[in-house]
Tab-separated table of C-alpha atoms in Angstrom:
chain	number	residue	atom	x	y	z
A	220	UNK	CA	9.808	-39.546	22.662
A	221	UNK	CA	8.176	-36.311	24.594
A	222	UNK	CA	5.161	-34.824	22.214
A	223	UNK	CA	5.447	-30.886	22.121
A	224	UNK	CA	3.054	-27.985	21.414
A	225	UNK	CA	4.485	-24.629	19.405
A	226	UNK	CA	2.578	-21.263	20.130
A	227	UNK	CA	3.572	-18.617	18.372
A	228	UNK	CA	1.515	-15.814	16.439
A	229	UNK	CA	4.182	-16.274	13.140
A	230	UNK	CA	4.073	-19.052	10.882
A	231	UNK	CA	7.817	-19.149	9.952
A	232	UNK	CA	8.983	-19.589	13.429
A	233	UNK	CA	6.646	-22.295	13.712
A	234	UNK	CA	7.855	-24.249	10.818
A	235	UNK	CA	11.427	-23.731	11.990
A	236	UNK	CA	10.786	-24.896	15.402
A	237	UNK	CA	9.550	-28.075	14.229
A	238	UNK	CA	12.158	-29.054	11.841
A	239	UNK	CA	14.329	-28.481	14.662
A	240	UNK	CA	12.960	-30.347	17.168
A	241	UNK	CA	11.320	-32.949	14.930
A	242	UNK	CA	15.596	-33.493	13.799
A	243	UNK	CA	15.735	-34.005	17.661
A	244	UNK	CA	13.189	-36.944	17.281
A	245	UNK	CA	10.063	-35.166	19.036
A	246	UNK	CA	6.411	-34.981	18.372
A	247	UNK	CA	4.720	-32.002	17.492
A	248	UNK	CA	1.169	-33.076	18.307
A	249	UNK	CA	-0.497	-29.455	18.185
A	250	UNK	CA	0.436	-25.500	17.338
A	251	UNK	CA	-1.836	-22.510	18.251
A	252	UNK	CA	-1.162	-18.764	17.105
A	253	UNK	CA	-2.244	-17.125	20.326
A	254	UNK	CA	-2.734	-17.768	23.973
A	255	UNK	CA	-6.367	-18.653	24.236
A	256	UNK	CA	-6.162	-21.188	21.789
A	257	UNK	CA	-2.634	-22.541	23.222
A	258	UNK	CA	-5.240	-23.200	26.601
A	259	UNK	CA	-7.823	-24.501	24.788
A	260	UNK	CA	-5.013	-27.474	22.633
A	261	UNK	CA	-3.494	-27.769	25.687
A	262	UNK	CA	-6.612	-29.297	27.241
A	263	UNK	CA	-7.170	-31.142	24.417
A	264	UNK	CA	-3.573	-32.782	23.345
A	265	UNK	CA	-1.715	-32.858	26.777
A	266	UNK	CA	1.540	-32.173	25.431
A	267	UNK	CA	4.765	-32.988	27.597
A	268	UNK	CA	6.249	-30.051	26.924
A	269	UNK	CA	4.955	-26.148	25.270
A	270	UNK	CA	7.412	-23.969	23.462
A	271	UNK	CA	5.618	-20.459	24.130
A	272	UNK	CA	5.711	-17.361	22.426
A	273	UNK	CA	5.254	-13.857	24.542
A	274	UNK	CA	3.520	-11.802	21.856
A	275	UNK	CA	0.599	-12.829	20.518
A	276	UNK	CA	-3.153	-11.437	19.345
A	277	UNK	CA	-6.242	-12.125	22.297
A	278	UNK	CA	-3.789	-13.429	24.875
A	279	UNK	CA	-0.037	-12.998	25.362
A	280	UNK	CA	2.318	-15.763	26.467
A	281	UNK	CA	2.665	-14.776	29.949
A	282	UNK	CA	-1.228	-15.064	30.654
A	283	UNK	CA	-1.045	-18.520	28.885
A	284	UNK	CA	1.563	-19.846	30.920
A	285	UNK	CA	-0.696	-19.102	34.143
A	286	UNK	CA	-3.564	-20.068	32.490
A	287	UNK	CA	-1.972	-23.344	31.616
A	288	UNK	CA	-0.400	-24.004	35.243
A	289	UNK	CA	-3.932	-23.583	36.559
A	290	UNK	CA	-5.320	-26.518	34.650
A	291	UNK	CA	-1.843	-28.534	35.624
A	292	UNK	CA	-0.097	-27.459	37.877
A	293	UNK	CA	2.962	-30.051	36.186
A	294	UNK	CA	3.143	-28.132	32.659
A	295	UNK	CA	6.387	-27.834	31.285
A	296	UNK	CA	6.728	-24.612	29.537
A	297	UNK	CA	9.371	-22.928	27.790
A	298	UNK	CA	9.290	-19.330	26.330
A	299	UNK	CA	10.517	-18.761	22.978
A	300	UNK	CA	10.327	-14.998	22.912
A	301	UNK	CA	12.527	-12.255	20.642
A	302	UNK	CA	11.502	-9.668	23.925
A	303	UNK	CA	14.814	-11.171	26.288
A	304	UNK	CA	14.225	-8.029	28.664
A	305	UNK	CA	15.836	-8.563	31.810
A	306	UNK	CA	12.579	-8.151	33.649
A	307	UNK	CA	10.671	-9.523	30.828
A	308	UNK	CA	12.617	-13.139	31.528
A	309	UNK	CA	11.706	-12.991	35.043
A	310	UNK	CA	8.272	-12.217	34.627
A	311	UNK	CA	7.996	-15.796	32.238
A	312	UNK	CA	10.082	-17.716	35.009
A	313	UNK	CA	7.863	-16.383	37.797
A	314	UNK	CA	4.893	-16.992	36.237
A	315	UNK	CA	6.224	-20.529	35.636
A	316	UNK	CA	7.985	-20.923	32.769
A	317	UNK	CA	11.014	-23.851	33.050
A	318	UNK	CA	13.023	-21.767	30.310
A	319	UNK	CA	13.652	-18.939	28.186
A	320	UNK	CA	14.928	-19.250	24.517
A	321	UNK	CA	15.875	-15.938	23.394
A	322	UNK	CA	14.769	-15.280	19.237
A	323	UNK	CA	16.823	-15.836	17.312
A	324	UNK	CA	17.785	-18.650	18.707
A	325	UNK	CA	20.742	-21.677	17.926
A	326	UNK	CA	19.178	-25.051	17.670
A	327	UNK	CA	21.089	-26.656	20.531
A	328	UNK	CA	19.796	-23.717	22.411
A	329	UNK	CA	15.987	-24.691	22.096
A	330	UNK	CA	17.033	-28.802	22.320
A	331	UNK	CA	18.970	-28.444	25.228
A	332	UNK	CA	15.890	-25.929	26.752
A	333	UNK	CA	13.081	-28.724	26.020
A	334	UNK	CA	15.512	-31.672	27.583
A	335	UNK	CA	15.888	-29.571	30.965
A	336	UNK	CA	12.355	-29.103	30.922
A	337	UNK	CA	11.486	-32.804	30.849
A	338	UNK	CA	14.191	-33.841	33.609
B	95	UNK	CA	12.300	11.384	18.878
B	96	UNK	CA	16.091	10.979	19.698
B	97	UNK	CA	18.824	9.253	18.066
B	98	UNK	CA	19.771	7.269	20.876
B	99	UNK	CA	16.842	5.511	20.538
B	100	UNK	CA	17.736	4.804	17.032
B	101	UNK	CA	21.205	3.409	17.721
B	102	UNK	CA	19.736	-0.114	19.242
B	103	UNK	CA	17.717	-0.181	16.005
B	104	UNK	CA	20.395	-0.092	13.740
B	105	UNK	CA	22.585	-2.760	15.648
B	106	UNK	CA	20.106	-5.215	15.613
B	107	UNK	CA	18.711	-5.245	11.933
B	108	UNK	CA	22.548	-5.739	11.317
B	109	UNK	CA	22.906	-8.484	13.827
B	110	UNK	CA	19.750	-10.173	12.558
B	111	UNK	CA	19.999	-10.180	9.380
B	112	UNK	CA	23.495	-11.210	9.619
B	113	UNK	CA	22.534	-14.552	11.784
B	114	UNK	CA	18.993	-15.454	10.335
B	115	UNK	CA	19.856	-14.785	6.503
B	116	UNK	CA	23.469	-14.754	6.501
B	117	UNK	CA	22.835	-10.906	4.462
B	118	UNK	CA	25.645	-8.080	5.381
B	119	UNK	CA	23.547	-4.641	5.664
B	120	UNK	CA	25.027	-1.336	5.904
B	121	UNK	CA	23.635	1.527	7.335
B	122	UNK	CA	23.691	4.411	4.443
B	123	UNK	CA	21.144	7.421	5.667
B	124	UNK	CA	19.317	8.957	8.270
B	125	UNK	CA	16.713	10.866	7.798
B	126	UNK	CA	14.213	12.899	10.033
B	127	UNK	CA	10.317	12.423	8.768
B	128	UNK	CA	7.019	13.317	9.891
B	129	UNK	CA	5.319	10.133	10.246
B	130	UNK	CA	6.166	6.714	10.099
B	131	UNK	CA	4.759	5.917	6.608
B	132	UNK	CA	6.821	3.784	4.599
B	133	UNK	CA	8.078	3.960	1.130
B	134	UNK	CA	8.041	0.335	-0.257
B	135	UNK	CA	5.505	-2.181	-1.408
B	136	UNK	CA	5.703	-4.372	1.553
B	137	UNK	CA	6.138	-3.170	5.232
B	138	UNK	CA	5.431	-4.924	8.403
B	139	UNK	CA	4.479	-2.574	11.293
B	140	UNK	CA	4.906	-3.281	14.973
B	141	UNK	CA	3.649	-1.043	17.670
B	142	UNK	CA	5.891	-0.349	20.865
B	143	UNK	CA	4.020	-0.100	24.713
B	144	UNK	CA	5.195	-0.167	28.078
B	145	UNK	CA	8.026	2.192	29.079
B	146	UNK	CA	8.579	3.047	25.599
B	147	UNK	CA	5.329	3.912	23.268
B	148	UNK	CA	5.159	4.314	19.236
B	149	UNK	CA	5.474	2.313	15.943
B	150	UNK	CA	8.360	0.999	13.847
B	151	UNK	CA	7.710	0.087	10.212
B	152	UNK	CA	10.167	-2.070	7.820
B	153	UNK	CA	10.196	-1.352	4.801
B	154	UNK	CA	11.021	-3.548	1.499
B	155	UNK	CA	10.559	-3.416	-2.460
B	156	UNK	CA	9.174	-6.856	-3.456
B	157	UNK	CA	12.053	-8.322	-5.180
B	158	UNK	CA	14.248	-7.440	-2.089
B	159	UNK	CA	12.069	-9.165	0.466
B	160	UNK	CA	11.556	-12.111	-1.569
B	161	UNK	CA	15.478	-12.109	-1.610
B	162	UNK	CA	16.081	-11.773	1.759
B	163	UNK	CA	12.828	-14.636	2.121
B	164	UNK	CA	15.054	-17.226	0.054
B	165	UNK	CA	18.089	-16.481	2.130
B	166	UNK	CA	15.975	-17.286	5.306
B	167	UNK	CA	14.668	-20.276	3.371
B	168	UNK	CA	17.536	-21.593	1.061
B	169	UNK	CA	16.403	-25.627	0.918
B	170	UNK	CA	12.868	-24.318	0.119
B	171	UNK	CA	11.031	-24.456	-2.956
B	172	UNK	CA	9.847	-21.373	-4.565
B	173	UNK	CA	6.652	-21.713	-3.862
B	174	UNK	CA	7.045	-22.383	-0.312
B	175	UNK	CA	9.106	-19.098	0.516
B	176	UNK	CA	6.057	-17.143	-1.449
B	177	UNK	CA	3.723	-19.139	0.833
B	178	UNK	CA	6.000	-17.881	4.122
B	179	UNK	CA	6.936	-14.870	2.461
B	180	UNK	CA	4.626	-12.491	5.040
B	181	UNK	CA	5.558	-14.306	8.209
B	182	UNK	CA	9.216	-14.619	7.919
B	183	UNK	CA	9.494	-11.303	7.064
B	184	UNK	CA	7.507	-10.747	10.172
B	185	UNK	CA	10.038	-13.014	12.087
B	186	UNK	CA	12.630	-10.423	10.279
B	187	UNK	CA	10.762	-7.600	12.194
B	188	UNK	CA	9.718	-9.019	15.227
B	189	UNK	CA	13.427	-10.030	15.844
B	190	UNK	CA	14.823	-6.597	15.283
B	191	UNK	CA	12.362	-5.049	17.203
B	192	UNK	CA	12.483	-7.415	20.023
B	193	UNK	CA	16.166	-7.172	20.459
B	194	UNK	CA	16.091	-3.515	20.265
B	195	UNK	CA	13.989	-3.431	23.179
B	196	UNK	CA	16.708	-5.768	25.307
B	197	UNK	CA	19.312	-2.399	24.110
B	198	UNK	CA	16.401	-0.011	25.386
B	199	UNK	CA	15.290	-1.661	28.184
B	200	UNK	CA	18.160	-2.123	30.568
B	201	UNK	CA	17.706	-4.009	34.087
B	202	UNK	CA	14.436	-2.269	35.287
B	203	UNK	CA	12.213	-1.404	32.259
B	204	UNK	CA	9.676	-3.202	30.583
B	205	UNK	CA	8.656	-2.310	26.784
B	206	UNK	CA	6.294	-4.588	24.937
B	207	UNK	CA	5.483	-4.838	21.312
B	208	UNK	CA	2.518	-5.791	18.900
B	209	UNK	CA	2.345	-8.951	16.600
B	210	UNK	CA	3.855	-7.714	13.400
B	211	UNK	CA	1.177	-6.538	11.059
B	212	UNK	CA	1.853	-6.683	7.258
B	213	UNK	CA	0.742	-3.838	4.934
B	214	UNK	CA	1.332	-4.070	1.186
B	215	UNK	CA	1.061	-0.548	-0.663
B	216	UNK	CA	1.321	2.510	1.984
B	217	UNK	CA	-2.607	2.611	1.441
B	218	UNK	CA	-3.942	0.882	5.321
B	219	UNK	CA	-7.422	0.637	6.247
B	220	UNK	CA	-6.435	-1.219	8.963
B	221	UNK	CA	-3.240	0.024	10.523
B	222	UNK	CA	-2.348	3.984	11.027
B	223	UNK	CA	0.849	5.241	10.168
B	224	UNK	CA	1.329	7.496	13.374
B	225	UNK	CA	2.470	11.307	12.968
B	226	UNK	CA	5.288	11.310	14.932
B	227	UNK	CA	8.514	12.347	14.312
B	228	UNK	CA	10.186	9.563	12.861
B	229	UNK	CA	14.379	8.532	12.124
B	230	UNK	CA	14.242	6.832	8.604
B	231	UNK	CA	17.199	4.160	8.572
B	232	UNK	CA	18.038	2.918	5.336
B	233	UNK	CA	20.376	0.248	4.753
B	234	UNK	CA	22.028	-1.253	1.394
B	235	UNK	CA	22.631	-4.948	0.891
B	236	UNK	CA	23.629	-7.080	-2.233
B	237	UNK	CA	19.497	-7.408	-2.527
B	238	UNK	CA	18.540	-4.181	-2.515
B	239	UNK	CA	17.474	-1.393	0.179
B	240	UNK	CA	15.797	-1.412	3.667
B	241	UNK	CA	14.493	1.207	5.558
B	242	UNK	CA	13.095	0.960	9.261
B	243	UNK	CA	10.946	3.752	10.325
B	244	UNK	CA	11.376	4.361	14.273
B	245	UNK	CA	8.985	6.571	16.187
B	246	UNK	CA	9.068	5.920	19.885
B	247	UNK	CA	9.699	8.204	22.837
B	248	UNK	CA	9.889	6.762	26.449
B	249	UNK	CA	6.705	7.358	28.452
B	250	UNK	CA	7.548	9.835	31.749
């Protein structure tokens, strides 16, 4: 199964986005709480897929995701994000983002997000 | 500070806490304040940027949030909602705030937010409770009160 890396500032959402997608039968390999670490364990752990937060201390999500594509150009990113502004969701999908998941968000919502990302 | 921009404040703390912790709020005051500084022992405080600039605290006494915690958390022990008692309650806020900014925001706009910041007391040394006029919300539930301080005007 795909091996998946949660970034996101807030430790709750974290531990709820795992038991989610762990229920789905994916790995969590690695989690960072802001964007320059999300570069730095993305380097490191390779995952297939990165659920990404926007708001975050040192780097935001959006930089990350660029940052990210740089490195590999094949990333699979989704955004996990409470800030669903209309131009806020097509800033993420330009900068490269495969998804957005809107907080709070339905389980199938996120699942279904992390399986069109892998197609 | 205008009551419009309250409006998108009040429909999502309803909305949220409805979905996330299954908790029925009702909005029972408005009042005008000076500043944004809050009146409970625990408050998380989230700045607003971008085409909308200020601060909005949440407010809670202890034994509501850790209420409203165990309704986020129901399969967890105890001392696992203590342990996540800060963040989800920053989830709580970061939710509201973020969905009140999809209200605000319409097509063109773009309004970003800090990373909740949690302050226990009203006595900060590191976050400043702005003086700003401010719409005090306060909601009932079956766990007690909330109140969410808004203080944001759009930037011309």
């Amino acid at each position: 199964m795909a091996t998946i890396m949660l970034v996101d500032d807030i430790a709750f959402i974290k531990l709820v986005q795992k038991e989610v997608l762990e229920k789905e039968g994916y790995e969590i390999v690695a989690d960072a709480s802001d964007g320059v670490d999300a570069i730095e364990k993305y380097k490191k752990f390779k995952p297939d897929v990165v659920i990404m937060d926007i708001t975050m201390p040192k780097l935001d999500g959006i930089n990350a995701i660029k940052s990210i594509l740089q490195i590999d150009p094949n990333a699979r990113i989704v955004v996990c994000s409470a800030l669903g502004q209309h131009q806020l969701v097509i800033d993420a999908i330009k900068a490269g983002a495969k998804d957005f998941v809107i907080k709070p968000f339905e389980p199938q919502r996120l699942a279904l997000a992390i399986k069109k990302a892998l197609k | 500070m205008q009551v419009e921009y309250v409006n998108p404040f009040i429909t999502s703390a309803i909305e949220i806490f409805e979905k996330v912790a299954n908790i029925e709020l009702k909005k029972s005051n408005l009042t005008l304040k000076k500043n944004t500084t809050p009146s409970n022992e625990i408050s998380i405080v989230i700045g607003v940027t971008g085409a909308f600039e200020g601060q909005v605290v949440y407010s809670f006494k202890m034994h509501t949030a850790e209420r409203v915690v165990s309704c986020m958390m129901p399969n967890a022990s105890a001392e696992k909602q203590k342990l996540y008692l800060e963040s989800a309650l920053s989830s709580m806020a970061n939710m509201i705030t973020g969905r009140a900014t999809i209200l605000l925001s319409g097509k063109e706009k773009r309004i970003y937010i800090t990373p909740p910041y949690v302050v226990l007391g009203t006595d900060s040394k590191d976050v400043k409770f702005i003086e700003f006029p401010t719409i005090c919300i306060e909601f009932t539930s079956r766990f007690g009160t909330l109140e969410i301080n808004v203080a944001i005007k759009p930037v011309e």
